[in-house]
mmCIF file of C-alpha atoms and ligand atoms in Angstrom:
data_model
loop_
_atom_site.group_PDB
_atom_site.id
_atom_site.type_symbol
_atom_site.label_atom_id
_atom_site.label_comp_id
_atom_site.label_asym_id
_atom_site.label_seq_id
_atom_site.Cartn_x
_atom_site.Cartn_y
_atom_site.Cartn_z
ATOM 1 C CA UNK A 1 89.898 82.722 102.460
ATOM 2 C CA UNK A 2 89.179 83.179 98.784
ATOM 3 C CA UNK A 3 90.240 86.268 96.791
ATOM 4 C CA UNK A 4 88.999 86.876 93.234
ATOM 5 C CA UNK A 5 90.742 89.545 91.164
ATOM 6 C CA UNK A 6 88.947 91.101 88.183
ATOM 7 C CA UNK A 7 91.641 92.256 85.764
ATOM 8 C CA UNK A 8 92.753 92.613 82.161
ATOM 9 C CA UNK A 9 96.040 90.908 83.151
ATOM 10 C CA UNK A 10 95.175 87.682 84.987
ATOM 11 C CA UNK A 11 98.579 86.035 84.347
ATOM 12 C CA UNK A 12 100.311 88.914 86.100
ATOM 13 C CA UNK A 13 98.283 88.210 89.231
ATOM 14 C CA UNK A 14 98.400 84.413 89.175
ATOM 15 C CA UNK A 15 102.161 84.060 88.754
ATOM 16 C CA UNK A 16 102.877 86.354 91.696
ATOM 17 C CA UNK A 17 100.861 84.208 94.108
ATOM 18 C CA UNK A 18 102.478 80.962 93.112
ATOM 19 C CA UNK A 19 105.719 82.289 94.602
ATOM 20 C CA UNK A 20 107.008 82.744 98.118
ATOM 21 C CA UNK A 21 104.900 82.828 101.261
ATOM 22 C CA UNK A 22 101.612 83.468 99.481
ATOM 23 C CA UNK A 23 102.362 80.461 97.274
ATOM 24 C CA UNK A 24 102.853 78.403 100.409
ATOM 25 C CA UNK A 25 99.523 79.651 101.794
ATOM 26 C CA UNK A 26 97.823 78.598 98.536
ATOM 27 C CA UNK A 27 99.450 75.154 98.611
ATOM 28 C CA UNK A 28 98.525 74.732 102.274
ATOM 29 C CA UNK A 29 94.888 75.465 101.374
ATOM 30 C CA UNK A 30 94.678 78.568 103.568
ATOM 31 C CA UNK A 31 94.237 80.908 100.636
ATOM 32 C CA UNK A 32 92.683 80.622 97.192
ATOM 33 C CA UNK A 33 93.414 83.296 94.582
ATOM 34 C CA UNK A 34 91.619 83.409 91.231
ATOM 35 C CA UNK A 35 92.182 86.001 88.538
ATOM 36 C CA UNK A 36 89.412 86.619 85.987
ATOM 37 C CA UNK A 37 89.844 88.460 82.716
ATOM 38 C CA UNK A 38 86.730 90.608 82.332
ATOM 39 C CA UNK A 39 87.504 90.916 78.624
ATOM 40 C CA UNK A 40 86.121 87.360 78.403
ATOM 41 C CA UNK A 41 82.719 88.803 79.388
ATOM 42 C CA UNK A 42 82.554 91.569 76.771
ATOM 43 C CA UNK A 43 79.245 91.458 74.903
ATOM 44 C CA UNK A 44 80.701 92.579 71.570
ATOM 45 C CA UNK A 45 82.448 90.829 68.694
ATOM 46 C CA UNK A 46 85.744 92.622 69.179
ATOM 47 C CA UNK A 47 85.768 91.868 72.919
ATOM 48 C CA UNK A 48 86.289 95.556 73.728
ATOM 49 C CA UNK A 49 86.171 96.661 77.341
ATOM 50 C CA UNK A 50 86.613 100.431 76.975
ATOM 51 C CA UNK A 51 84.958 103.412 75.304
ATOM 52 C CA UNK A 52 85.206 107.213 75.109
ATOM 53 C CA UNK A 53 83.844 109.340 77.976
ATOM 54 C CA UNK A 54 80.498 111.153 77.578
ATOM 55 C CA UNK A 55 81.116 114.897 77.662
ATOM 56 C CA UNK A 56 84.467 114.484 75.965
ATOM 57 C CA UNK A 57 87.969 114.576 77.391
ATOM 58 C CA UNK A 58 91.145 112.628 77.040
ATOM 59 C CA UNK A 59 91.473 108.872 77.292
ATOM 60 C CA UNK A 60 89.168 105.915 77.559
ATOM 61 C CA UNK A 61 86.951 104.506 80.266
ATOM 62 C CA UNK A 62 86.192 100.916 81.186
ATOM 63 C CA UNK A 63 82.608 100.024 80.295
ATOM 64 C CA UNK A 64 80.317 98.747 83.032
ATOM 65 C CA UNK A 65 78.989 95.678 81.190
ATOM 66 C CA UNK A 66 82.027 93.340 81.017
ATOM 67 C CA UNK A 67 83.010 94.025 84.620
ATOM 68 C CA UNK A 68 79.445 93.560 85.897
ATOM 69 C CA UNK A 69 78.993 90.261 84.044
ATOM 70 C CA UNK A 70 82.358 89.044 85.333
ATOM 71 C CA UNK A 71 81.331 89.979 88.891
ATOM 72 C CA UNK A 72 78.020 88.092 88.542
ATOM 73 C CA UNK A 73 79.984 85.070 87.298
ATOM 74 C CA UNK A 74 82.169 85.173 90.422
ATOM 75 C CA UNK A 75 79.101 85.577 92.670
ATOM 76 C CA UNK A 76 77.588 82.474 91.099
ATOM 77 C CA UNK A 77 80.837 80.533 91.577
ATOM 78 C CA UNK A 78 81.062 81.281 95.274
ATOM 79 C CA UNK A 79 77.317 81.233 95.901
ATOM 80 C CA UNK A 80 77.014 84.666 97.506
ATOM 81 C CA UNK A 81 77.646 88.347 97.064
ATOM 82 C CA UNK A 82 81.213 88.948 98.295
ATOM 83 C CA UNK A 83 82.814 92.141 99.622
ATOM 84 C CA UNK A 84 83.892 94.098 96.520
ATOM 85 C CA UNK A 85 86.934 96.384 96.597
ATOM 86 C CA UNK A 86 87.995 98.794 93.851
ATOM 87 C CA UNK A 87 91.677 99.739 93.933
ATOM 88 C CA UNK A 88 91.781 103.481 93.346
ATOM 89 C CA UNK A 89 93.844 106.551 94.266
ATOM 90 C CA UNK A 90 90.498 107.982 95.445
ATOM 91 C CA UNK A 91 90.089 105.235 98.053
ATOM 92 C CA UNK A 92 90.878 105.265 101.748
ATOM 93 C CA UNK A 93 94.574 104.637 102.313
ATOM 94 C CA UNK A 94 95.207 101.038 103.344
ATOM 95 C CA UNK A 95 96.331 100.479 106.953
ATOM 96 C CA UNK A 96 97.435 97.398 108.865
ATOM 97 C CA UNK A 97 94.215 97.679 110.869
ATOM 98 C CA UNK A 98 92.076 97.479 107.718
ATOM 99 C CA UNK A 99 94.224 94.608 106.416
ATOM 100 C CA UNK A 100 93.581 92.692 109.638
ATOM 101 C CA UNK A 101 89.824 93.330 109.373
ATOM 102 C CA UNK A 102 89.701 92.222 105.731
ATOM 103 C CA UNK A 103 91.607 89.039 106.605
ATOM 104 C CA UNK A 104 88.570 87.990 108.711
ATOM 105 C CA UNK A 105 86.318 87.845 105.624
ATOM 106 C CA UNK A 106 85.585 84.591 103.829
ATOM 107 C CA UNK A 107 85.649 86.199 100.356
ATOM 108 C CA UNK A 108 86.972 89.369 98.743
ATOM 109 C CA UNK A 109 86.676 90.456 95.129
ATOM 110 C CA UNK A 110 89.158 93.086 93.909
ATOM 111 C CA UNK A 111 88.581 95.151 90.774
ATOM 112 C CA UNK A 112 91.635 96.497 88.929
ATOM 113 C CA UNK A 113 90.953 99.579 86.800
ATOM 114 C CA UNK A 114 92.832 100.948 83.810
ATOM 115 C CA UNK A 115 92.939 103.971 81.511
ATOM 116 C CA UNK A 116 90.990 106.873 83.015
ATOM 117 C CA UNK A 117 88.939 104.616 85.253
ATOM 118 C CA UNK A 118 85.542 102.928 85.254
ATOM 119 C CA UNK A 119 82.000 104.069 84.428
ATOM 120 C CA UNK A 120 80.731 105.588 87.695
ATOM 121 C CA UNK A 121 77.495 103.554 87.584
ATOM 122 C CA UNK A 122 79.479 100.313 87.897
ATOM 123 C CA UNK A 123 81.112 101.629 91.069
ATOM 124 C CA UNK A 124 77.725 102.667 92.473
ATOM 125 C CA UNK A 125 76.183 99.283 91.698
ATOM 126 C CA UNK A 126 78.767 96.759 92.896
ATOM 127 C CA UNK A 127 81.694 98.419 94.720
ATOM 128 C CA UNK A 128 81.479 98.289 98.532
ATOM 129 C CA UNK A 129 84.785 99.994 99.262
ATOM 130 C CA UNK A 130 87.504 101.915 97.409
ATOM 131 C CA UNK A 131 91.014 101.247 98.686
ATOM 132 C CA UNK A 132 94.248 103.094 97.868
ATOM 133 C CA UNK A 133 97.742 101.850 98.650
ATOM 134 C CA UNK A 134 99.075 105.419 98.796
ATOM 135 C CA UNK A 135 98.848 108.875 97.257
ATOM 136 C CA UNK A 136 100.257 108.161 93.814
ATOM 137 C CA UNK A 137 98.841 106.981 90.503
ATOM 138 C CA UNK A 138 99.813 103.797 88.650
ATOM 139 C CA UNK A 139 98.850 102.670 85.135
ATOM 140 C CA UNK A 140 96.599 99.920 86.503
ATOM 141 C CA UNK A 141 95.089 98.564 89.681
ATOM 142 C CA UNK A 142 96.938 95.206 89.459
ATOM 143 C CA UNK A 143 99.964 96.137 91.548
ATOM 144 C CA UNK A 144 97.749 97.669 94.264
ATOM 145 C CA UNK A 145 95.546 94.524 94.198
ATOM 146 C CA UNK A 146 98.647 92.365 94.633
ATOM 147 C CA UNK A 147 99.822 94.541 97.513
ATOM 148 C CA UNK A 148 96.436 94.204 99.223
ATOM 149 C CA UNK A 149 96.294 90.439 98.640
ATOM 150 C CA UNK A 150 99.802 89.928 100.009
ATOM 151 C CA UNK A 151 99.105 92.017 103.106
ATOM 152 C CA UNK A 152 95.849 90.138 103.795
ATOM 153 C CA UNK A 153 97.432 86.721 103.123
ATOM 154 C CA UNK A 154 100.147 87.191 105.739
ATOM 155 C CA UNK A 155 97.476 87.897 108.373
ATOM 156 C CA UNK A 156 95.734 84.546 107.810
ATOM 157 C CA UNK A 157 96.234 82.064 110.653
ATOM 158 C CA UNK A 158 99.151 79.735 109.976
ATOM 159 C CA UNK A 159 100.578 81.610 106.994
ATOM 160 C CA UNK A 160 103.462 83.140 108.944
ATOM 161 C CA UNK A 161 105.556 81.298 111.490
ATOM 162 C CA UNK A 162 104.002 82.074 114.887
ATOM 163 C CA UNK A 163 107.164 83.976 115.905
ATOM 164 C CA UNK A 164 106.688 86.367 112.964
ATOM 165 C CA UNK A 165 103.026 86.794 113.808
ATOM 166 C CA UNK A 166 104.027 87.836 117.329
ATOM 167 C CA UNK A 167 106.478 90.409 115.980
ATOM 168 C CA UNK A 168 103.620 91.666 113.849
ATOM 169 C CA UNK A 169 101.639 92.442 117.012
ATOM 170 C CA UNK A 170 104.221 95.027 117.944
ATOM 171 C CA UNK A 171 103.992 96.563 114.524
ATOM 172 C CA UNK A 172 100.281 96.964 114.394
ATOM 173 C CA UNK A 173 100.383 98.149 117.945
ATOM 174 C CA UNK A 174 101.528 101.221 116.055
ATOM 175 C CA UNK A 175 105.316 101.092 116.529
ATOM 176 C CA UNK A 176 108.083 100.471 114.042
ATOM 177 C CA UNK A 177 110.174 97.331 114.365
ATOM 178 C CA UNK A 178 113.255 97.435 116.624
ATOM 179 C CA UNK A 179 116.702 96.947 114.961
ATOM 180 C CA UNK A 180 117.785 93.341 114.398
ATOM 181 C CA UNK A 181 121.142 91.633 113.947
ATOM 182 C CA UNK A 182 122.379 88.221 112.890
ATOM 183 C CA UNK A 183 125.800 86.553 112.788
ATOM 184 C CA UNK A 184 128.652 87.470 112.871
ATOM 185 C CA UNK A 185 128.779 89.348 116.199
ATOM 186 C CA UNK A 186 131.253 91.778 114.624
ATOM 187 C CA UNK A 187 131.053 92.947 111.007
ATOM 188 C CA UNK A 188 133.343 95.594 109.499
ATOM 189 C CA UNK A 189 134.234 96.800 112.975
ATOM 190 C CA UNK A 190 130.567 97.116 114.003
ATOM 191 C CA UNK A 191 129.345 95.077 116.953
ATOM 192 C CA UNK A 192 125.919 93.830 117.993
ATOM 193 C CA UNK A 193 124.376 95.569 121.050
ATOM 194 C CA UNK A 194 125.668 93.768 124.149
ATOM 195 C CA UNK A 195 122.216 93.053 125.631
ATOM 196 C CA UNK A 196 121.241 90.877 122.652
ATOM 197 C CA UNK A 197 124.175 88.545 123.400
ATOM 198 C CA UNK A 198 123.341 88.374 127.121
ATOM 199 C CA UNK A 199 120.589 85.754 126.942
ATOM 200 C CA UNK A 200 118.597 87.809 129.473
ATOM 201 C CA UNK A 201 115.100 87.693 127.964
ATOM 202 C CA UNK A 202 113.479 90.387 130.092
ATOM 203 C CA UNK A 203 116.322 92.831 129.409
ATOM 204 C CA UNK A 204 116.185 92.032 125.710
ATOM 205 C CA UNK A 205 112.418 92.624 125.594
ATOM 206 C CA UNK A 206 112.806 95.936 127.448
ATOM 207 C CA UNK A 207 115.638 97.044 125.143
ATOM 208 C CA UNK A 208 113.612 96.176 122.043
ATOM 209 C CA UNK A 209 110.552 98.035 123.261
ATOM 210 C CA UNK A 210 112.653 101.118 123.987
ATOM 211 C CA UNK A 211 114.343 100.903 120.575
ATOM 212 C CA UNK A 212 110.938 100.597 118.894
ATOM 213 C CA UNK A 213 109.780 103.772 120.665
ATOM 214 C CA UNK A 214 113.000 105.691 119.875
ATOM 215 C CA UNK A 215 112.966 104.614 116.278
ATOM 216 C CA UNK A 216 109.314 105.507 115.804
ATOM 217 C CA UNK A 217 109.930 108.964 117.321
ATOM 218 C CA UNK A 218 112.904 109.394 114.968
ATOM 219 C CA UNK A 219 111.443 108.075 111.705
ATOM 220 C CA UNK A 220 107.647 108.287 112.037
ATOM 221 C CA UNK A 221 106.574 110.683 114.802
ATOM 222 C CA UNK A 222 103.125 110.761 113.177
ATOM 223 C CA UNK A 223 102.640 107.121 114.239
ATOM 224 C CA UNK A 224 103.275 107.963 117.900
ATOM 225 C CA UNK A 225 100.632 110.673 117.779
ATOM 226 C CA UNK A 226 98.134 108.215 116.252
ATOM 227 C CA UNK A 227 98.979 105.631 118.901
ATOM 228 C CA UNK A 228 98.059 108.068 121.626
ATOM 229 C CA UNK A 229 94.747 108.762 119.890
ATOM 230 C CA UNK A 230 94.075 105.010 119.856
ATOM 231 C CA UNK A 231 94.990 104.643 123.523
ATOM 232 C CA UNK A 232 97.689 102.037 122.786
ATOM 233 C CA UNK A 233 100.248 101.415 125.469
HETATM 234 C C1 4GN B 1 95.161 102.412 92.489
HETATM 235 C C2 4GN B 1 94.962 102.327 91.122
HETATM 236 C C3 4GN B 1 97.005 103.842 92.093
HETATM 237 C C4 4GN B 1 96.189 103.184 92.982
HETATM 238 C C5 4GN B 1 95.817 103.027 90.286
HETATM 239 C C6 4GN B 1 96.425 103.311 94.444
HETATM 240 C C7 4GN B 1 94.591 102.562 88.216
HETATM 241 N N1 4GN B 1 96.820 103.767 90.785
HETATM 242 N N2 4GN B 1 97.057 104.418 94.875
HETATM 243 N N3 4GN B 1 95.695 103.046 88.934
HETATM 244 O O1 4GN B 1 96.032 102.445 95.192
HETATM 245 C C8 4GN B 1 92.627 105.519 87.310
HETATM 246 C C9 4GN B 1 91.677 104.428 87.063
HETATM 247 C C10 4GN B 1 93.867 104.927 87.907
HETATM 248 C C11 4GN B 1 92.364 103.153 87.385
HETATM 249 C C12 4GN B 1 93.466 103.524 88.301
#
């Protein structure tokens, strides 16, 4: 999969993906991430990307032209019109289900806004989908774009160890993860639940499923309600 990020801060995006698991996915050729500075596409001498809003009001808006020309450049590079996402507090809140769907696409382009936002006509012309990572406002769309890219990257085949991918199934089945423990078996007077030391795989699986249910009821009862709506087991 290839992800292109349109941003005023390309270095911020590129360095993040050279690290950690996403970096591994890039090195393994499972993921390509390119960050493009749309300032490079500004049609004026001073390379400006923003201007004042018609009708007045505080702040500046991103002009349509540099972003559109940058988008066309990316389309030409990849030889088609890719799915275009604008990170925005006005978007639909990102879910694991949507992440999984997006991970099936061959290409995604993500636009990161700044200031008071973007000229509405640009959104009408090239944005397919507005996505929000939650109901709060940040100074720019870069962090949300990085969140989306990371979430999509870990769903790509072979990016996670297969064991992790299996654990993931239980999460996007709509339950929270069961509690986990590692060595030592006793720490500060606290022991590990007996069943986990038993080596009895069926009992362990049953215990974990029950813990996942209990924990979801305790911490996120809203998820249980949604699971019933979806007809999950
Ligand atoms: C997205 C963008 C939050 C989100 C953003 C989010 C940049 N903040 N919840 N900030 O996913 C107005 C125009 C704010 C750009 C935008």
